[in-house]
PDB file of C-alpha atoms and ligand atoms in Angstrom:
ATOM      1  CA  MET A 271       6.139   5.280  -6.165  1.00 98.00           C
ATOM      2  CA  ARG A 272       2.811   3.456  -6.230  1.00 98.00           C
ATOM      3  CA  PHE A 273       0.491   3.272  -3.231  1.00 98.00           C
ATOM      4  CA  PHE A 274      -1.131   0.195  -1.759  1.00 98.00           C
ATOM      5  CA  ILE A 275      -3.437   0.383   1.237  1.00 98.00           C
ATOM      6  CA  ASP A 276      -2.443  -1.684   4.270  1.00 98.00           C
ATOM      7  CA  THR A 277      -5.678  -2.868   5.847  1.00 98.00           C
ATOM      8  CA  GLY A 278      -8.214  -5.640   6.371  1.00 98.00           C
ATOM      9  CA  SER A 279     -11.106  -3.180   6.384  1.00 98.00           C
ATOM     10  CA  VAL A 280     -13.332  -3.047   3.314  1.00 98.00           C
ATOM     11  CA  SER A 281     -14.769   0.316   4.358  1.00 97.00           C
ATOM     12  CA  GLU A 282     -11.276   1.828   4.559  1.00 98.00           C
ATOM     13  CA  VAL A 283     -10.499   0.521   1.077  1.00 98.00           C
ATOM     14  CA  GLU A 284     -13.816   1.891  -0.232  1.00 98.00           C
ATOM     15  CA  GLU A 285     -12.967   5.329   1.121  1.00 98.00           C
ATOM     16  CA  ILE A 286      -9.337   5.590  -0.005  1.00 98.00           C
ATOM     17  CA  ALA A 287      -9.966   3.894  -3.379  1.00 97.00           C
ATOM     18  CA  GLY A 288     -12.379   6.781  -3.995  1.00 97.00           C
ATOM     19  CA  TRP A 289      -9.424   9.176  -3.946  1.00 98.00           C
ATOM     20  CA  GLY A 290      -8.074   7.526  -7.125  1.00 97.00           C
ATOM     21  CA  ILE A 291      -4.577   6.971  -5.728  1.00 98.00           C
ATOM     22  CA  LEU A 292      -4.503   3.240  -4.997  1.00 98.00           C
ATOM     23  CA  SER A 293      -2.740   0.608  -7.106  1.00 98.00           C
ATOM     24  CA  GLY A 294      -3.218  -2.321  -4.729  1.00 98.00           C
ATOM     25  CA  ALA A 295      -3.605  -3.506  -1.143  1.00 98.00           C
ATOM     26  CA  THR A 296      -1.922  -5.583   1.508  1.00 98.00           C
ATOM     27  CA  THR A 297      -3.647  -7.544   4.227  1.00 98.00           C
ATOM     28  CA  ASN A 298      -2.082  -9.660   6.932  1.00 97.00           C
ATOM     29  CA  PRO A 299      -3.478 -12.150   9.482  1.00 97.00           C
ATOM     30  CA  SER A 300      -3.455  -9.543  12.275  1.00 97.00           C
ATOM     31  CA  LEU A 301      -5.377  -7.000  10.188  1.00 97.00           C
ATOM     32  CA  LEU A 302      -7.961  -9.564   9.016  1.00 97.00           C
ATOM     33  CA  ALA A 303      -8.412 -10.913  12.572  1.00 97.00           C
ATOM     34  CA  LYS A 304      -9.786  -7.492  13.588  1.00 96.00           C
ATOM     35  CA  GLU A 305     -12.602  -7.645  11.012  1.00 96.00           C
ATOM     36  CA  ASP A 306     -16.035  -9.300  11.001  1.00 94.00           C
ATOM     37  CA  GLY A 307     -16.784 -11.593   8.086  1.00 93.00           C
ATOM     38  CA  GLU A 308     -15.160 -14.400   6.171  1.00 96.00           C
ATOM     39  CA  PRO A 309     -11.549 -13.631   5.132  1.00 97.00           C
ATOM     40  CA  GLY A 310     -12.127 -14.866   1.579  1.00 97.00           C
ATOM     41  CA  ASP A 311     -15.056 -12.490   1.075  1.00 97.00           C
ATOM     42  CA  ILE A 312     -13.021  -9.596   2.454  1.00 98.00           C
ATOM     43  CA  ILE A 313     -10.009 -10.361   0.252  1.00 98.00           C
ATOM     44  CA  ARG A 314     -12.160 -10.693  -2.884  1.00 98.00           C
ATOM     45  CA  ARG A 315     -13.985  -7.437  -2.132  1.00 98.00           C
ATOM     46  CA  ILE A 316     -10.692  -5.595  -1.595  1.00 98.00           C
ATOM     47  CA  CYS A 317      -9.359  -7.044  -4.880  1.00 98.00           C
ATOM     48  CA  ASP A 318     -12.428  -5.720  -6.721  1.00 98.00           C
ATOM     49  CA  LEU A 319     -12.165  -2.297  -5.090  1.00 97.00           C
ATOM     50  CA  VAL A 320      -8.461  -1.682  -5.748  1.00 98.00           C
ATOM     51  CA  GLY A 321      -8.360  -3.503  -9.097  1.00 97.00           C
ATOM     52  CA  GLY A 322      -4.730  -4.433  -8.508  1.00 98.00           C
ATOM     53  CA  PRO A 323      -2.322  -6.613  -6.528  1.00 98.00           C
ATOM     54  CA  THR A 324      -3.795  -7.568  -3.151  1.00 98.00           C
ATOM     55  CA  SER A 325      -1.648  -9.530  -0.724  1.00 98.00           C
ATOM     56  CA  ALA A 326      -3.157 -12.397   1.279  1.00 98.00           C
ATOM     57  CA  GLU A 327      -0.840 -14.179   3.680  1.00 98.00           C
ATOM     58  CA  VAL A 328      -0.079 -17.845   4.347  1.00 98.00           C
ATOM     59  CA  VAL A 329       0.282 -18.831   8.003  1.00 98.00           C
ATOM     60  CA  SER A 330       1.995 -22.243   7.920  1.00 97.00           C
ATOM     61  CA  ASP A 331       5.674 -22.626   8.792  1.00 95.00           C
ATOM     62  CA  ASP A 332       6.778 -25.400   6.440  1.00 97.00           C
ATOM     63  CA  ALA A 333       7.218 -25.011   2.709  1.00 98.00           C
ATOM     64  CA  PRO A 334       4.770 -27.725   1.510  1.00 98.00           C
ATOM     65  CA  ALA A 335       1.937 -26.293   3.626  1.00 98.00           C
ATOM     66  CA  MET A 336       2.800 -22.719   2.585  1.00 98.00           C
ATOM     67  CA  ILE A 337       2.629 -23.799  -1.048  1.00 98.00           C
ATOM     68  CA  GLU A 338      -0.778 -25.440  -0.536  1.00 98.00           C
ATOM     69  CA  GLU A 339      -2.143 -22.353   1.226  1.00 98.00           C
ATOM     70  CA  GLY A 340      -0.599 -20.087  -1.395  1.00 98.00           C
ATOM     71  CA  ARG A 341      -2.215 -21.987  -4.276  1.00 98.00           C
ATOM     72  CA  ALA A 342      -5.596 -21.842  -2.539  1.00 98.00           C
ATOM     73  CA  LEU A 343      -5.318 -18.121  -1.748  1.00 98.00           C
ATOM     74  CA  ALA A 344      -4.274 -17.350  -5.331  1.00 98.00           C
ATOM     75  CA  LYS A 345      -7.502 -18.956  -6.566  1.00 98.00           C
ATOM     76  CA  LEU A 346      -9.615 -16.490  -4.563  1.00 98.00           C
ATOM     77  CA  HIS A 347      -9.185 -13.736  -7.141  1.00 98.00           C
ATOM     78  CA  GLU A 348      -6.938 -12.918 -10.101  1.00 98.00           C
ATOM     79  CA  HIS A 349      -5.459  -9.970  -8.163  1.00 98.00           C
ATOM     80  CA  VAL A 350      -4.315 -12.027  -5.165  1.00 98.00           C
ATOM     81  CA  VAL A 351      -0.595 -11.926  -4.463  1.00 98.00           C
ATOM     82  CA  VAL A 352       0.478 -14.561  -1.945  1.00 98.00           C
ATOM     83  CA  LYS A 353       2.249 -13.112   1.057  1.00 98.00           C
ATOM     84  CA  VAL A 354       4.902 -15.424   2.485  1.00 98.00           C
ATOM     85  CA  PRO A 355       6.785 -14.677   5.726  1.00 98.00           C
ATOM     86  CA  PHE A 356      10.567 -14.699   5.384  1.00 98.00           C
ATOM     87  CA  SER A 357      12.340 -17.949   6.381  1.00 98.00           C
ATOM     88  CA  ALA A 358      14.215 -20.761   4.638  1.00 98.00           C
ATOM     89  CA  ASP A 359      10.883 -22.524   4.095  1.00 98.00           C
ATOM     90  CA  GLY A 360       9.388 -19.233   2.969  1.00 98.00           C
ATOM     91  CA  LEU A 361      12.098 -18.938   0.309  1.00 98.00           C
ATOM     92  CA  ALA A 362      11.400 -22.482  -0.910  1.00 98.00           C
ATOM     93  CA  ALA A 363       7.663 -21.769  -1.034  1.00 98.00           C
ATOM     94  CA  THR A 364       8.299 -18.489  -2.860  1.00 98.00           C
ATOM     95  CA  HIS A 365      10.433 -20.266  -5.441  1.00 98.00           C
ATOM     96  CA  ALA A 366       7.790 -22.955  -6.009  1.00 98.00           C
ATOM     97  CA  LEU A 367       4.843 -20.551  -6.180  1.00 98.00           C
ATOM     98  CA  SER A 368       6.689 -18.125  -8.470  1.00 98.00           C
ATOM     99  CA  ASP A 369       7.583 -21.024 -10.776  1.00 97.00           C
ATOM    100  CA  GLU A 370       3.852 -21.729 -11.079  1.00 97.00           C
ATOM    101  CA  GLY A 371       3.221 -18.100 -12.074  1.00 97.00           C
ATOM    102  CA  ILE A 372       1.795 -17.115  -8.682  1.00 98.00           C
ATOM    103  CA  ARG A 373       3.066 -13.719  -7.537  1.00 98.00           C
ATOM    104  CA  VAL A 374       4.637 -13.603  -4.076  1.00 98.00           C
ATOM    105  CA  ASN A 375       5.092 -10.753  -1.637  1.00 98.00           C
ATOM    106  CA  MET A 376       7.789 -11.855   0.781  1.00 98.00           C
ATOM    107  CA  THR A 377       7.013 -10.223   4.088  1.00 98.00           C
ATOM    108  CA  LEU A 378       8.952  -9.511   7.290  1.00 98.00           C
ATOM    109  CA  VAL A 379      12.101  -8.517   5.408  1.00 98.00           C
ATOM    110  CA  PHE A 380      14.378  -6.548   7.730  1.00 98.00           C
ATOM    111  CA  SER A 381      17.802  -6.573   6.036  1.00 98.00           C
ATOM    112  CA  ALA A 382      19.554  -6.362   2.675  1.00 97.00           C
ATOM    113  CA  THR A 383      20.731  -9.962   3.024  1.00 98.00           C
ATOM    114  CA  GLN A 384      17.137 -11.159   3.437  1.00 98.00           C
ATOM    115  CA  ALA A 385      16.092  -8.992   0.478  1.00 98.00           C
ATOM    116  CA  LEU A 386      18.814 -10.487  -1.755  1.00 97.00           C
ATOM    117  CA  LEU A 387      17.617 -14.018  -0.926  1.00 98.00           C
ATOM    118  CA  THR A 388      14.013 -12.908  -1.501  1.00 98.00           C
ATOM    119  CA  ALA A 389      14.890 -11.627  -4.972  1.00 97.00           C
ATOM    120  CA  GLN A 390      16.700 -14.831  -5.927  1.00 96.00           C
ATOM    121  CA  ALA A 391      13.715 -16.908  -4.838  1.00 98.00           C
ATOM    122  CA  GLY A 392      11.641 -15.035  -7.418  1.00 97.00           C
ATOM    123  CA  ALA A 393       9.411 -12.855  -5.241  1.00 98.00           C
ATOM    124  CA  THR A 394       7.559 -10.050  -6.997  1.00 98.00           C
ATOM    125  CA  TYR A 395       7.739  -7.861  -3.872  1.00 98.00           C
ATOM    126  CA  ALA A 396      10.084  -7.691  -0.868  1.00 98.00           C
ATOM    127  CA  SER A 397       8.272  -6.038   2.049  1.00 98.00           C
ATOM    128  CA  CYS A 398      10.643  -3.979   4.141  1.00 98.00           C
ATOM    129  CA  PHE A 399       9.020  -3.192   7.521  1.00 98.00           C
ATOM    130  CA  MET A 400      10.082   0.359   8.379  1.00 98.00           C
ATOM    131  CA  GLY A 401       8.057   0.977  11.554  1.00 98.00           C
ATOM    132  CA  ARG A 402       9.056  -2.268  13.242  1.00 98.00           C
ATOM    133  CA  LEU A 403      12.740  -1.471  12.601  1.00 98.00           C
ATOM    134  CA  ASP A 404      12.363   1.964  14.174  1.00 98.00           C
ATOM    135  CA  ASP A 405      10.516   0.331  17.104  1.00 97.00           C
ATOM    136  CA  ILE A 406      13.736  -1.478  18.056  1.00 98.00           C
ATOM    137  CA  SER A 407      15.950   1.572  17.394  1.00 98.00           C
ATOM    138  CA  ILE A 408      17.290   0.394  14.031  1.00 98.00           C
ATOM    139  CA  ASP A 409      17.135   3.255  11.557  1.00 98.00           C
ATOM    140  CA  SER A 410      14.596   2.207   8.937  1.00 98.00           C
ATOM    141  CA  ALA A 411      15.870   4.691   6.346  1.00 98.00           C
ATOM    142  CA  THR A 412      19.363   3.178   6.477  1.00 98.00           C
ATOM    143  CA  VAL A 413      18.053  -0.374   6.086  1.00 98.00           C
ATOM    144  CA  THR A 414      15.616   0.581   3.322  1.00 98.00           C
ATOM    145  CA  GLU A 415      18.412   2.318   1.425  1.00 98.00           C
ATOM    146  CA  GLU A 416      20.634  -0.767   1.818  1.00 97.00           C
ATOM    147  CA  ILE A 417      17.840  -2.955   0.448  1.00 97.00           C
ATOM    148  CA  VAL A 418      17.129  -0.716  -2.558  1.00 97.00           C
ATOM    149  CA  THR A 419      20.793  -0.321  -3.461  1.00 96.00           C
ATOM    150  CA  ALA A 420      21.566  -4.025  -2.939  1.00 95.00           C
ATOM    151  CA  LEU A 421      18.786  -5.170  -5.277  1.00 94.00           C
ATOM    152  CA  ARG A 422      19.297  -2.716  -8.140  1.00 88.00           C
ATOM    153  CA  PRO A 423      22.687  -3.722  -9.601  1.00 84.00           C
ATOM    154  CA  GLY A 424      21.607  -7.371  -9.986  1.00 80.00           C
ATOM    155  CA  GLY A 425      18.926  -6.464 -12.487  1.00 80.00           C
ATOM    156  CA  THR A 426      16.282  -8.089 -10.304  1.00 90.00           C
ATOM    157  CA  THR A 427      12.625  -7.529 -11.036  1.00 93.00           C
ATOM    158  CA  THR A 428      11.734  -7.801  -7.339  1.00 97.00           C
ATOM    159  CA  GLN A 429      10.086  -4.573  -6.223  1.00 97.00           C
ATOM    160  CA  VAL A 430      10.850  -3.032  -2.851  1.00 98.00           C
ATOM    161  CA  LEU A 431       7.604  -2.514  -0.948  1.00 98.00           C
ATOM    162  CA  ALA A 432       7.879  -0.198   2.040  1.00 98.00           C
ATOM    163  CA  ALA A 433       5.636  -1.619   4.781  1.00 98.00           C
ATOM    164  CA  SER A 434       4.914  -1.007   8.458  1.00 98.00           C
ATOM    165  CA  ILE A 435       4.437   2.659   7.603  1.00 98.00           C
ATOM    166  CA  ARG A 436       3.585   4.597  10.752  1.00 98.00           C
ATOM    167  CA  HIS A 437       3.652   8.241   9.613  1.00 97.00           C
ATOM    168  CA  PRO A 438       3.897  10.387   6.470  1.00 98.00           C
ATOM    169  CA  GLU A 439       7.661  10.814   6.847  1.00 98.00           C
ATOM    170  CA  HIS A 440       8.106   7.063   6.289  1.00 98.00           C
ATOM    171  CA  VAL A 441       6.243   7.477   2.984  1.00 98.00           C
ATOM    172  CA  VAL A 442       8.467  10.336   1.833  1.00 98.00           C
ATOM    173  CA  THR A 443      11.602   8.444   2.845  1.00 98.00           C
ATOM    174  CA  ALA A 444      10.459   5.342   0.951  1.00 98.00           C
ATOM    175  CA  ALA A 445       9.814   7.410  -2.198  1.00 98.00           C
ATOM    176  CA  ARG A 446      13.103   9.286  -1.890  1.00 98.00           C
ATOM    177  CA  LEU A 447      15.034   6.031  -1.557  1.00 97.00           C
ATOM    178  CA  GLY A 448      13.436   4.525  -4.664  1.00 96.00           C
ATOM    179  CA  CYS A 449      10.961   2.000  -3.256  1.00 97.00           C
ATOM    180  CA  GLU A 450       8.547   1.001  -6.015  1.00 97.00           C
ATOM    181  CA  VAL A 451       5.582   0.708  -3.651  1.00 98.00           C
ATOM    182  CA  ALA A 452       4.545   1.858  -0.173  1.00 98.00           C
ATOM    183  CA  THR A 453       1.683   0.158   1.606  1.00 98.00           C
ATOM    184  CA  VAL A 454       0.044   2.786   3.764  1.00 98.00           C
ATOM    185  CA  PRO A 455      -2.618   2.553   6.510  1.00 98.00           C
ATOM    186  CA  ALA A 456      -5.755   4.684   6.014  1.00 98.00           C
ATOM    187  CA  LYS A 457      -4.818   6.811   9.042  1.00 98.00           C
ATOM    188  CA  VAL A 458      -1.499   7.799   7.429  1.00 98.00           C
ATOM    189  CA  PHE A 459      -3.199   8.562   4.097  1.00 98.00           C
ATOM    190  CA  HIS A 460      -5.405  11.002   6.032  1.00 98.00           C
ATOM    191  CA  GLN A 461      -2.365  12.568   7.689  1.00 97.00           C
ATOM    192  CA  MET A 462      -0.796  13.000   4.233  1.00 98.00           C
ATOM    193  CA  LEU A 463      -3.715  15.202   3.132  1.00 96.00           C
ATOM    194  CA  ASN A 464      -3.198  17.880   5.696  1.00 93.00           C
ATOM    195  CA  HIS A 465      -1.298  21.127   5.465  1.00 94.00           C
ATOM    196  CA  PRO A 466      -2.374  24.329   7.256  1.00 94.00           C
ATOM    197  CA  LEU A 467      -1.480  26.470   4.215  1.00 97.00           C
ATOM    198  CA  THR A 468      -3.754  24.343   2.025  1.00 96.00           C
ATOM    199  CA  GLU A 469      -6.658  24.839   4.434  1.00 94.00           C
ATOM    200  CA  SER A 470      -6.152  28.581   4.760  1.00 97.00           C
ATOM    201  CA  GLY A 471      -5.498  28.958   1.017  1.00 98.00           C
ATOM    202  CA  ARG A 472      -8.735  27.178   0.144  1.00 97.00           C
ATOM    203  CA  GLU A 473     -10.742  29.337   2.530  1.00 97.00           C
ATOM    204  CA  ARG A 474      -9.157  32.481   1.095  1.00 98.00           C
ATOM    205  CA  PHE A 475      -9.914  31.534  -2.526  1.00 98.00           C
ATOM    206  CA  LYS A 476     -13.523  30.790  -1.615  1.00 97.00           C
ATOM    207  CA  ALA A 477     -13.996  34.020   0.370  1.00 98.00           C
ATOM    208  CA  ASP A 478     -12.483  36.182  -2.400  1.00 98.00           C
ATOM    209  CA  TRP A 479     -14.711  34.560  -5.035  1.00 98.00           C
ATOM    210  CA  GLN A 480     -17.796  34.971  -2.870  1.00 97.00           C
ATOM    211  CA  SER A 481     -16.964  38.663  -2.416  1.00 98.00           C
ATOM    212  CA  ARG A 482     -18.069  38.981  -6.054  1.00 98.00           C
ATOM    213  CA  PRO A 483     -21.650  37.559  -6.113  1.00 97.00           C
ATOM    214  CA  GLU A 484     -21.838  38.030  -9.913  1.00 98.00           C
ATOM    215  CA  PHE A 485     -18.872  35.600 -10.229  1.00 98.00           C
ATOM    216  CA  VAL A 486     -20.737  33.080  -8.103  1.00 97.00           C
ATOM    217  CA  SER A 487     -23.793  33.333 -10.415  1.00 98.00           C
ATOM    218  CA  TRP A 488     -21.600  33.168 -13.536  1.00 97.00           C
ATOM    219  CA  LEU A 489     -19.964  29.902 -12.491  1.00 97.00           C
ATOM    220  CA  ARG A 490     -23.265  28.374 -11.381  1.00 97.00           C
ATOM    221  CA  GLU A 491     -24.746  29.196 -14.812  1.00 97.00           C
ATOM    222  CA  LEU A 492     -21.686  27.910 -16.660  1.00 97.00           C
ATOM    223  CA  VAL A 493     -21.995  24.583 -14.866  1.00 97.00           C
ATOM    224  CA  SER A 494     -25.747  24.318 -15.419  1.00 96.00           C
ATOM    225  CA  LYS A 495     -25.321  24.862 -19.201  1.00 95.00           C
ATOM    226  CA  GLN A 496     -23.059  21.801 -19.532  1.00 94.00           C
ATOM    227  CA  PRO A 497     -24.534  18.731 -21.244  1.00 92.00           C
ATOM    228  CA  ALA A 498     -25.346  15.962 -18.727  1.00 83.00           C
TER     229      ALA A 498
HETATM  230  C1  E4P B 709       2.669  -5.152   5.422  1.00 63.18           C
HETATM  231  O1  E4P B 709       2.278  -5.675   4.423  1.00 63.18           O
HETATM  232  C2  E4P B 709       2.147  -5.381   6.785  1.00 63.18           C
HETATM  233  O2  E4P B 709       0.813  -5.766   6.654  1.00 63.18           O
HETATM  234  C3  E4P B 709       2.122  -4.138   7.643  1.00 63.18           C
HETATM  235  O3  E4P B 709       2.683  -3.052   6.969  1.00 63.18           O
HETATM  236  C4  E4P B 709       2.627  -4.325   9.028  1.00 63.18           C
HETATM  237  O4  E4P B 709       2.570  -3.097   9.696  1.00 63.18           O
HETATM  238  P1  E4P B 709       2.729  -2.971  11.281  1.00 63.18           P
HETATM  239  O5  E4P B 709       4.152  -3.144  11.626  1.00 63.18           O
HETATM  240  O6  E4P B 709       2.238  -1.597  11.596  1.00 63.18           O
HETATM  241  O7  E4P B 709       1.871  -4.058  11.892  1.00 63.18           O
END
């Protein structure tokens, strides 16, 4: 499963992109509204940093306006994927934009039926919102599994993108169920790093090595002899 970062913050993208684990990014109007600066500059900067698909969302409700916004957003950067909220108009806009070769991430997908329509409209990604399902006591794992298994037999190329990720367990569930992508907030990426046995193991390795000062000197010399 590939990782996107779910954010409107350039500094968060800079940090997590440095880990070498990102394939793309997703923004949304709420995330961008929290940031200073012009949205276009932010989206372009994120595209450059992740070097891969970066979702930027339309906000109109009717298909013709969504299509106009989608075309304009797609021109911001070659990596822009147009995010379209799910609705009948959203499906029509997705179909039109996909026909023009513009990739669409259909967002706010909460059921297998919506995902099947999304796939037929030609979306590249169907964003299944796990956290928001759990918020209203609908089991996100069950719905995500229904979406993945409903899309696969039809030979669709639409990728299931696990979104609204609130904790590391959502990420593991998405991977286990066969989602192609999870879009993960920076905070959850940080939570995914941690394990007490890793911390204690690292400290132990370091202490044991340092108990042999000649080993410390040997490694320092080995490194210094390497060509620049
Ligand atoms: C996905 O692309 C959305 O931007 C995001 O995952 C929504 O997450 P939230 O439900 O935490 O707002």
